[in-house]
Coordinates of C-alpha atoms and ligand atoms in Angstrom, one line a residue:
M1242 CA 115.0 122.0 110.1
E1243 CA 117.3 119.0 111.8
Q1244 CA 118.0 115.8 108.4
Y1245 CA 119.1 112.5 109.3
A1246 CA 122.6 112.2 107.9
I1247 CA 123.4 108.3 107.2
K1248 CA 126.1 106.6 105.2
G1249 CA 125.0 102.8 104.5
G1250 CA 126.9 100.0 104.7
N1251 CA 127.5 99.5 108.4
P1252 CA 125.5 95.6 109.3
L1253 CA 123.5 97.1 112.8
V1254 CA 124.9 94.8 115.8
G1255 CA 124.3 94.7 119.5
D1256 CA 121.7 95.4 121.8
V1257 CA 119.1 97.7 122.5
E1258 CA 116.7 98.4 125.0
I1259 CA 112.7 99.0 123.6
G1260 CA 111.4 101.5 125.1
G1261 CA 108.1 101.9 126.5
A1262 CA 104.9 101.1 124.2
K1263 CA 103.6 104.9 122.2
N1264 CA 100.0 103.5 121.2
A1265 CA 99.7 102.1 124.7
A1266 CA 101.3 105.3 126.7
L1267 CA 99.2 108.0 125.2
P1268 CA 95.7 106.3 126.3
I1269 CA 96.7 105.6 129.6
L1270 CA 97.7 109.2 129.9
A1271 CA 94.1 109.7 129.0
A1272 CA 92.9 107.7 131.3
S1273 CA 94.9 109.3 134.5
A1274 CA 92.5 111.9 133.8
M1275 CA 90.0 109.6 135.5
T1276 CA 90.4 109.4 138.2
D1277 CA 90.8 112.9 141.0
E1278 CA 94.0 110.8 142.5
T1279 CA 97.2 110.8 141.7
V1280 CA 98.4 108.4 139.1
Y1281 CA 102.2 107.4 138.8
I1282 CA 102.7 105.8 135.2
D1283 CA 106.4 105.0 134.0
N1284 CA 108.1 103.6 131.0
V1285 CA 106.4 106.5 129.5
P1286 CA 108.8 107.0 126.4
D1287 CA 109.8 110.5 125.8
V1288 CA 108.8 111.1 122.2
R1289 CA 107.1 114.4 120.6
D1290 CA 103.7 112.7 120.4
I1291 CA 103.3 112.0 124.1
N1292 CA 104.3 115.9 124.6
V1293 CA 101.6 116.8 122.9
M1294 CA 99.2 114.6 124.8
L1295 CA 100.7 116.0 128.5
N1296 CA 100.9 119.3 127.1
A1297 CA 97.1 119.7 125.7
M1298 CA 96.3 118.0 129.4
Q1299 CA 98.2 120.7 130.9
D1300 CA 96.2 123.1 129.4
I1301 CA 92.7 121.8 131.0
G1302 CA 94.1 121.4 134.0
V1303 CA 95.8 118.5 135.1
A1304 CA 98.6 118.7 137.0
V1305 CA 102.0 116.8 134.8
R1306 CA 105.1 116.2 136.6
H1307 CA 108.4 114.3 135.6
A1308 CA 110.3 111.8 138.2
G1309 CA 112.8 111.1 136.0
R1310 CA 112.9 110.9 132.3
H1311 CA 110.2 108.1 132.0
K1312 CA 107.9 108.5 134.7
V1313 CA 105.0 110.5 134.9
I1314 CA 102.9 112.2 137.4
L1315 CA 99.6 113.7 136.8
N1316 CA 97.0 114.6 138.8
A1317 CA 93.3 115.4 137.9
G1318 CA 91.8 116.9 140.0
N1319 CA 91.9 120.3 139.2
I1320 CA 90.8 120.0 135.6
H1321 CA 89.0 123.4 134.8
S1322 CA 88.0 123.1 131.3
L1323 CA 86.6 119.7 129.2
V1324 CA 87.7 121.6 125.8
A1325 CA 90.5 120.1 124.8
E1326 CA 91.7 122.9 121.2
N1327 CA 95.0 123.0 121.9
E1328 CA 96.6 124.3 118.7
T1329 CA 98.9 120.4 119.3
I1330 CA 96.8 118.3 120.2
K1331 CA 94.8 118.2 116.4
K1332 CA 98.3 117.0 114.9
I1333 CA 97.7 113.5 117.3
R1334 CA 95.4 111.0 116.1
A1335 CA 95.2 109.8 119.7
S1336 CA 93.8 113.1 120.6
Y1337 CA 90.4 111.6 120.7
Y1338 CA 91.6 109.6 124.3
L1339 CA 90.9 112.3 125.8
M1340 CA 86.8 111.9 124.9
G1341 CA 86.7 108.4 126.5
A1342 CA 88.2 110.2 129.7
L1343 CA 87.0 112.6 130.2
L1344 CA 83.1 111.2 129.0
G1345 CA 83.5 109.0 131.3
K1346 CA 84.6 111.1 134.4
Y1347 CA 82.5 114.3 133.4
N1348 CA 80.0 113.0 131.5
C1349 CA 80.8 115.9 128.6
A1350 CA 83.9 116.8 126.5
E1351 CA 84.6 119.0 123.4
V1352 CA 88.6 117.5 121.5
A1353 CA 89.7 119.2 118.4
L1354 CA 89.3 116.4 115.6
P1355 CA 91.9 114.2 115.6
G1356 CA 95.3 114.6 112.6
G1357 CA 98.1 112.0 113.3
C1358 CA 99.6 110.4 110.2
D1359 CA 98.5 110.7 106.7
I1360 CA 98.2 107.3 105.8
G1361 CA 94.2 107.3 104.3
C1362 CA 90.7 108.3 105.5
R1363 CA 90.7 107.6 109.6
A1364 CA 87.1 107.6 110.4
I1365 CA 85.8 108.2 113.7
D1366 CA 82.2 106.6 113.7
Q1367 CA 83.2 104.0 115.5
H1368 CA 84.0 105.8 118.7
I1369 CA 81.0 107.7 118.1
K1370 CA 79.4 104.8 117.5
G1371 CA 80.4 103.3 121.0
F1372 CA 79.5 107.4 122.9
R1373 CA 76.4 107.0 121.5
A1374 CA 75.1 103.7 122.4
L1375 CA 76.4 104.4 126.0
G1376 CA 73.7 107.8 125.7
A1377 CA 76.4 110.7 125.0
E1378 CA 74.4 113.6 122.4
V1379 CA 77.4 113.5 120.0
V1380 CA 78.1 116.3 117.5
I1381 CA 81.3 117.5 115.4
E1382 CA 81.5 121.2 114.7
H1383 CA 83.4 123.8 114.3
G1384 CA 86.9 121.5 114.6
L1385 CA 85.6 119.9 117.3
I1386 CA 83.9 116.6 118.7
K1387 CA 81.6 117.0 121.7
A1388 CA 80.0 114.8 123.5
K1389 CA 77.4 114.8 126.7
A1390 CA 75.2 112.4 128.6
A1391 CA 73.3 113.2 131.6
R1392 CA 74.6 110.1 132.6
L1393 CA 76.2 107.0 130.7
T1394 CA 74.9 103.7 131.1
G1395 CA 76.5 100.5 129.5
S1396 CA 75.3 99.2 126.1
H1397 CA 75.7 95.9 124.0
I1398 CA 78.3 97.6 121.2
Y1399 CA 78.8 95.8 118.1
M1400 CA 82.1 97.7 116.8
D1401 CA 81.3 97.2 112.8
V1402 CA 85.1 97.5 112.1
V1403 CA 88.5 96.2 114.3
S1404 CA 89.5 99.6 115.6
V1405 CA 92.4 100.0 118.6
G1406 CA 91.0 103.6 119.0
A1407 CA 87.5 103.1 118.8
T1408 CA 87.8 99.8 121.1
I1409 CA 89.8 101.8 124.0
N1410 CA 87.7 105.1 123.7
V1411 CA 84.4 103.3 124.3
M1412 CA 85.9 101.4 127.3
M1413 CA 87.5 103.7 129.2
A1414 CA 84.3 106.0 128.9
A1415 CA 82.1 102.3 130.0
A1416 CA 84.5 101.7 133.0
L1417 CA 82.7 105.4 134.9
A1418 CA 79.3 103.9 132.9
E1419 CA 76.1 102.5 135.4
G1420 CA 75.9 98.5 134.5
L1421 CA 77.4 96.3 132.0
T1422 CA 79.0 97.4 128.5
I1423 CA 79.9 94.8 125.9
I1424 CA 82.2 95.3 123.1
E1425 CA 81.5 93.1 120.3
N1426 CA 84.7 93.2 118.0
S1427 CA 86.8 94.6 120.1
A1428 CA 90.7 95.3 119.2
K1429 CA 92.7 92.9 120.3
E1430 CA 96.0 94.7 120.3
P1431 CA 98.5 94.5 123.4
H1432 CA 98.4 98.0 123.8
V1433 CA 94.1 97.3 124.8
V1434 CA 94.6 95.2 126.7
D1435 CA 97.9 97.5 128.9
V1436 CA 95.0 99.8 129.2
A1437 CA 92.2 97.7 130.8
N1438 CA 95.1 96.8 133.0
F1439 CA 96.2 99.9 133.7
L1440 CA 92.3 100.6 134.4
N1441 CA 91.7 98.0 136.4
S1442 CA 94.4 98.7 138.6
M1443 CA 92.4 102.1 139.0
G1444 CA 89.7 100.2 140.4
A1445 CA 87.3 99.3 137.2
N1446 CA 86.4 95.8 136.3
I1447 CA 87.2 95.0 132.9
K1448 CA 87.6 91.5 131.8
G1449 CA 88.1 89.8 128.2
A1450 CA 90.5 92.7 126.9
G1451 CA 93.4 91.0 124.3
T1452 CA 90.0 88.7 123.2
D1453 CA 86.7 90.1 120.9
V1454 CA 84.4 91.0 123.3
I1455 CA 85.2 93.2 125.7
R1456 CA 82.7 93.5 129.2
I1457 CA 83.3 96.5 131.2
K1458 CA 81.1 96.5 134.3
G1459 CA 80.9 100.3 135.2
V1460 CA 81.9 101.2 138.6
S1461 CA 81.4 105.0 140.4
R1462 CA 84.5 105.7 140.8
L1463 CA 88.7 105.2 140.3
H1464 CA 91.8 105.7 142.5
G1465 CA 95.1 106.1 141.8
S1466 CA 97.5 103.9 140.2
E1467 CA 101.3 103.4 139.9
Y1468 CA 101.8 101.8 136.6
T1469 CA 104.8 100.3 134.0
I1470 CA 104.0 100.1 130.3
I1471 CA 104.1 97.4 128.3
P1472 CA 107.4 97.7 125.4
D1473 CA 106.5 98.9 122.1
Q1474 CA 106.1 95.9 119.9
I1475 CA 106.4 98.1 116.6
E1476 CA 109.6 100.0 117.7
A1477 CA 111.0 96.5 118.9
G1478 CA 109.3 95.6 115.1
T1479 CA 111.8 98.1 113.6
F1480 CA 115.1 97.5 114.9
M1481 CA 114.1 93.7 114.1
F1482 CA 113.8 94.6 110.3
A1483 CA 117.0 96.5 110.6
A1484 CA 118.8 94.3 111.9
A1485 CA 117.2 92.2 108.9
V1486 CA 117.9 95.0 106.0
T1487 CA 121.4 95.4 107.2
R1488 CA 122.7 92.1 107.1
G1489 CA 123.1 92.4 110.9
D1490 CA 122.8 90.8 114.2
V1491 CA 120.6 92.7 116.8
T1492 CA 119.6 91.9 120.7
V1493 CA 116.0 93.8 121.1
K1494 CA 116.0 93.5 125.0
N1495 CA 113.2 94.1 127.8
I1496 CA 110.2 93.1 125.3
I1497 CA 107.5 90.4 125.7
P1498 CA 108.4 88.1 122.8
K1499 CA 104.8 86.6 122.3
H1500 CA 103.5 90.2 120.9
L1501 CA 106.1 89.6 118.4
E1502 CA 105.0 86.8 117.1
S1503 CA 103.5 87.6 113.8
I1504 CA 107.1 89.6 113.0
T1505 CA 109.4 86.9 114.0
A1506 CA 107.1 84.6 111.8
K1507 CA 108.3 86.9 108.8
L1508 CA 111.8 87.5 109.7
L1509 CA 111.9 83.4 110.2
E1510 CA 110.2 83.3 106.8
I1511 CA 113.0 86.3 104.8
G1512 CA 116.1 83.5 106.1
C1513 CA 116.7 85.5 109.3
E1514 CA 118.2 83.5 112.2
V1515 CA 115.7 84.9 115.2
E1516 CA 115.9 83.9 118.9
E1517 CA 113.6 84.1 121.8
A1518 CA 114.7 84.5 125.1
E1519 CA 112.3 86.0 128.0
D1520 CA 112.7 89.6 127.4
C1521 CA 114.6 89.6 124.7
I1522 CA 115.2 88.9 120.8
R1523 CA 117.8 88.2 118.9
V1524 CA 118.0 88.8 114.9
V1525 CA 120.8 87.6 113.2
S1526 CA 120.6 88.3 109.0
S1527 CA 123.4 86.1 107.6
K1528 CA 122.2 85.2 104.7
P1529 CA 120.6 86.1 101.7
L1530 CA 117.1 87.6 101.9
L1531 CA 114.5 85.6 100.5
H1532 CA 110.8 86.6 99.1
T1533 CA 107.7 86.3 101.2
H1534 CA 104.1 87.7 101.1
V1535 CA 102.4 89.6 103.5
K1536 CA 98.8 90.9 104.7
T1537 CA 98.9 93.4 107.0
L1538 CA 95.5 92.9 109.7
P1539 CA 94.5 93.0 113.0
Y1540 CA 96.5 91.8 115.8
P1541 CA 97.3 89.0 116.5
G1542 CA 98.1 89.8 112.2
F1543 CA 101.3 91.2 110.9
P1544 CA 100.8 95.2 112.0
T1545 CA 100.3 97.8 109.6
D1546 CA 102.6 99.9 111.5
M1547 CA 105.6 97.4 110.5
Q1548 CA 103.9 97.4 106.7
P1549 CA 107.0 99.9 105.4
Q1550 CA 109.6 98.6 107.4
I1551 CA 109.1 94.5 106.3
T1552 CA 109.0 96.4 102.3
A1553 CA 112.1 97.7 102.8
A1554 CA 113.3 94.5 103.0
L1555 CA 111.4 92.7 100.9
A1556 CA 112.9 95.8 98.2
L1557 CA 116.6 93.5 98.9
S1558 CA 115.2 90.2 98.6
R1559 CA 115.5 87.7 96.2
G1560 CA 112.4 86.8 93.6
T1561 CA 109.0 88.9 93.8
S1562 CA 106.6 90.2 97.5
I1563 CA 103.1 91.1 97.6
V1564 CA 102.6 93.4 100.8
T1565 CA 99.1 93.5 100.8
E1566 CA 97.9 96.7 103.1
S1567 CA 94.4 95.9 104.7
I1568 CA 93.7 98.6 107.5
F1569 CA 94.3 102.1 105.7
E1570 CA 94.4 102.6 102.0
N1571 CA 97.3 105.1 101.6
R1572 CA 100.1 103.6 103.2
F1573 CA 101.8 103.2 100.4
K1574 CA 103.7 107.1 99.7
Y1575 CA 106.7 105.8 100.9
V1576 CA 107.5 103.7 98.1
D1577 CA 108.3 106.9 96.1
E1578 CA 111.4 107.2 98.2
L1579 CA 112.0 104.1 98.3
T1580 CA 112.2 104.0 94.8
R1581 CA 114.3 106.6 94.1
M1582 CA 116.8 104.5 96.4
G1583 CA 116.8 101.7 93.6
A1584 CA 113.9 99.2 94.5
N1585 CA 111.6 98.0 92.4
I1586 CA 108.2 98.2 93.5
K1587 CA 104.6 98.7 92.0
V1588 CA 101.8 99.6 93.9
E1589 CA 98.4 98.6 92.7
G1590 CA 95.9 100.0 95.1
N1591 CA 97.0 98.3 98.3
T1592 CA 98.8 96.2 96.8
A1593 CA 102.9 96.9 96.7
I1594 CA 104.2 93.7 93.8
I1595 CA 107.9 94.0 95.2
D1596 CA 110.6 92.9 92.8
G1597 CA 114.3 92.3 95.2
V1598 CA 117.0 93.9 94.1
G1599 CA 120.6 93.8 94.8
R1600 CA 121.3 97.0 97.0
Y1601 CA 120.1 100.7 97.6
T1602 CA 121.9 103.8 97.0
G1603 CA 121.8 106.7 98.8
A1604 CA 119.9 109.6 98.3
S1605 CA 117.5 112.8 99.0
I1606 CA 114.6 111.8 100.6
S1607 CA 111.9 112.4 102.6
A1608 CA 110.0 110.7 105.6
P1609 CA 106.2 111.1 104.8
D1610 CA 104.8 109.7 107.8
L1611 CA 105.9 107.8 111.3
R1612 CA 107.0 104.8 110.1
A1613 CA 107.9 104.8 106.5
G1614 CA 110.7 107.5 108.0
A1615 CA 112.0 104.5 110.3
A1616 CA 111.3 102.5 106.5
L1617 CA 113.6 104.8 104.8
V1618 CA 115.9 105.4 107.7
I1619 CA 116.2 101.6 108.1
A1620 CA 116.6 102.0 104.1
A1621 CA 119.6 104.2 104.0
L1622 CA 121.1 102.0 106.3
S1623 CA 121.8 99.2 104.2
A1624 CA 122.4 102.0 100.8
E1625 CA 125.5 102.5 98.9
G1626 CA 126.7 106.0 100.0
F1627 CA 125.0 108.7 101.8
T1628 CA 121.9 109.7 102.2
L1629 CA 120.0 112.9 103.5
V1630 CA 116.5 111.7 105.3
D1631 CA 114.0 115.4 105.4
D1632 CA 110.9 115.6 108.0
I1633 CA 112.8 113.9 110.2
R1634 CA 110.2 115.6 113.2
Y1635 CA 107.5 112.3 112.1
I1636 CA 109.7 110.2 112.9
E1637 CA 110.5 111.6 116.6
R1638 CA 107.1 111.9 116.9
G1639 CA 107.5 108.0 117.6
Y1640 CA 111.0 106.9 118.8
E1641 CA 113.0 107.5 121.4
D1642 CA 116.8 108.8 120.2
F1643 CA 115.9 107.1 117.0
H1644 CA 119.7 107.9 115.7
L1645 CA 121.3 107.3 119.1
K1646 CA 120.4 103.5 119.2
L1647 CA 121.2 103.3 115.4
Q1648 CA 124.3 104.8 116.1
N1649 CA 124.9 102.5 119.0
L1650 CA 124.1 99.1 117.3
G1651 CA 126.8 101.1 114.7
A1652 CA 124.9 103.4 112.3
H1653 CA 126.5 106.3 110.7
I1654 CA 124.1 108.7 111.4
E1655 CA 123.7 112.3 112.3
L1656 CA 121.3 115.0 113.2
V1657 CA 122.1 117.7 110.7
E1658 CA 120.7 121.3 110.9
T1659 CA 122.9 122.5 106.9
E1660 CA 124.4 121.4 103.8
K1661 CA 128.2 122.8 105.7
E1662 CA 126.9 120.0 108.2
F1663 CA 125.8 117.2 105.3
Q1664 CA 129.8 117.9 104.0
K1665 CA 131.3 117.9 107.4
F1666 CA 129.3 114.4 108.1
K1667 CA 130.6 112.6 104.4
L1668 CA 134.6 113.7 105.7
R1669 CA 134.6 112.9 108.6
V1670 CA 132.9 109.2 108.0
G1671 CA 134.3 108.8 104.3
Ligands
UD1_1896 C1 96.5 102.8 116.2 C2 97.3 103.5 116.2 C3 98.1 103.1 115.0 C4 97.8 101.9 114.1 C5 96.3 101.1 114.3 C6 96.5 100.5 113.7 C7 97.4 105.2 118.1 C8 97.2 105.7 118.1 N1 97.1 105.0 116.9 O1 95.3 103.9 115.0 O2 99.6 103.6 115.4 O3 98.3 101.8 112.5 O4 96.0 101.6 114.9 O5 96.3 99.6 114.4 O6 97.1 104.5 118.5 N2 88.1 102.8 111.3 C9 86.8 103.2 110.5 N3 85.8 103.7 111.8 C10 86.9 103.9 113.0 C11 87.5 103.8 113.6 C12 88.3 103.2 112.4 O7 86.6 102.9 109.8 O8 85.9 104.9 114.1 C13 88.8 102.0 110.5 C14 90.0 103.0 109.9 O9 90.2 104.0 108.7 C15 91.4 101.7 109.8 C16 91.1 100.9 110.5 O10 89.3 101.4 111.5 O11 90.8 101.6 108.8 C17 91.8 100.6 112.0 O12 92.5 102.2 112.6 P1 91.9 102.4 114.3 O13 92.2 100.3 114.8 O14 91.5 102.1 114.9 O15 93.0 102.5 114.3 P2 93.6 104.1 115.1 O16 93.3 103.9 116.3 O17 93.1 105.2 114.2

């Protein structure tokens, strides 16, 4: 089993190219199955969750070709099954996007109940509420969500919670429903807008994505398209906080600075310098980090997917910080691992109370989930001594070439498989 061997202490310095947004790519790939014509998607990140989605799509008959590492060509003209229950698909949360896509196009879909990171109860009631409002019968049987309708008709849907997944899923199905659908209290994340733009590029009629009311006039069919996915806000934010934690100087390139405003604001609050240009942001961390408070919120609030990374920074800041997690109820599991590295953090319910310490020390730790795993790597990069990070398969779900990009910034990080390799790494970088 591969692990990351890390020697901390090097400030990260240099430029890093940010890839396409995983959480936009997943629904966009699923939505590509909504036309029989060929679709060309560029800037698709080469990460595990994406490959799981592509495999599941191939399993139901979608023809998938790669034209280069980040360009995928899909044709769903010969789908032979509306049941997506491939062994791996249930492991990713985004499997549910096949529901909206297939239900919209064929009025019928059966998809394995989603998994994903274990960060709390992850209900799908709002997805189901939306599909039912469009006229589908939805049941959960034998681990599958099954939805079918004689035809889908537009509806007025109020989301009881702001949900990225439910907003996108219902928007996809409604794109091919008869008449007007209005989704109120919709999620406003950049990837919601990206999916709407993609569907519109295929001939859909969606207005208001990026606000909390989305209006979808159903069309009878969608056509082929060429589309480039937006940059990954969370990958960029992770490298920005890596600069902060390691007292580095990192420029994240190929990004949309507007999508990173809440992250930039917090970096400024904790004493980093942040310079913005049209498609890049430079973060310099030259002074001691300051404490602050942060609460995760739906966009444009501070993203829950950046909560572990900011906590890793605040644990090294002067004074006491409070981090409140308001989206998922069980997203502080990694705190035990940070504590093993010397952090002083007390978790009470959905709040972490952090007393800053002067430094981390290397330890053997495990990545409990995707973003927490990345945060632990960042902590290890600033720690005194060596760290071995286990369960890095979680990190590989969402970060392409994570260790290579970090190496490029001067980090001592390598993949190792055995204790012997770890010892060799220690001798080499010692
Ligand atoms: C997506 C992202 C995930 C991110 C999250 C919040 C993907 C693949 N994953 O997850 O990385 O952390 O957005 O930005 O894009 N909820 C319900 N009922 C529902 C749906 C959601 O109660 O039907 C609740 C959830 O339990 C959670 C909150 O709504 O408390 C937000 O969840 P949601 O925005 O749906 O997250 P995901 O789409 O699963």
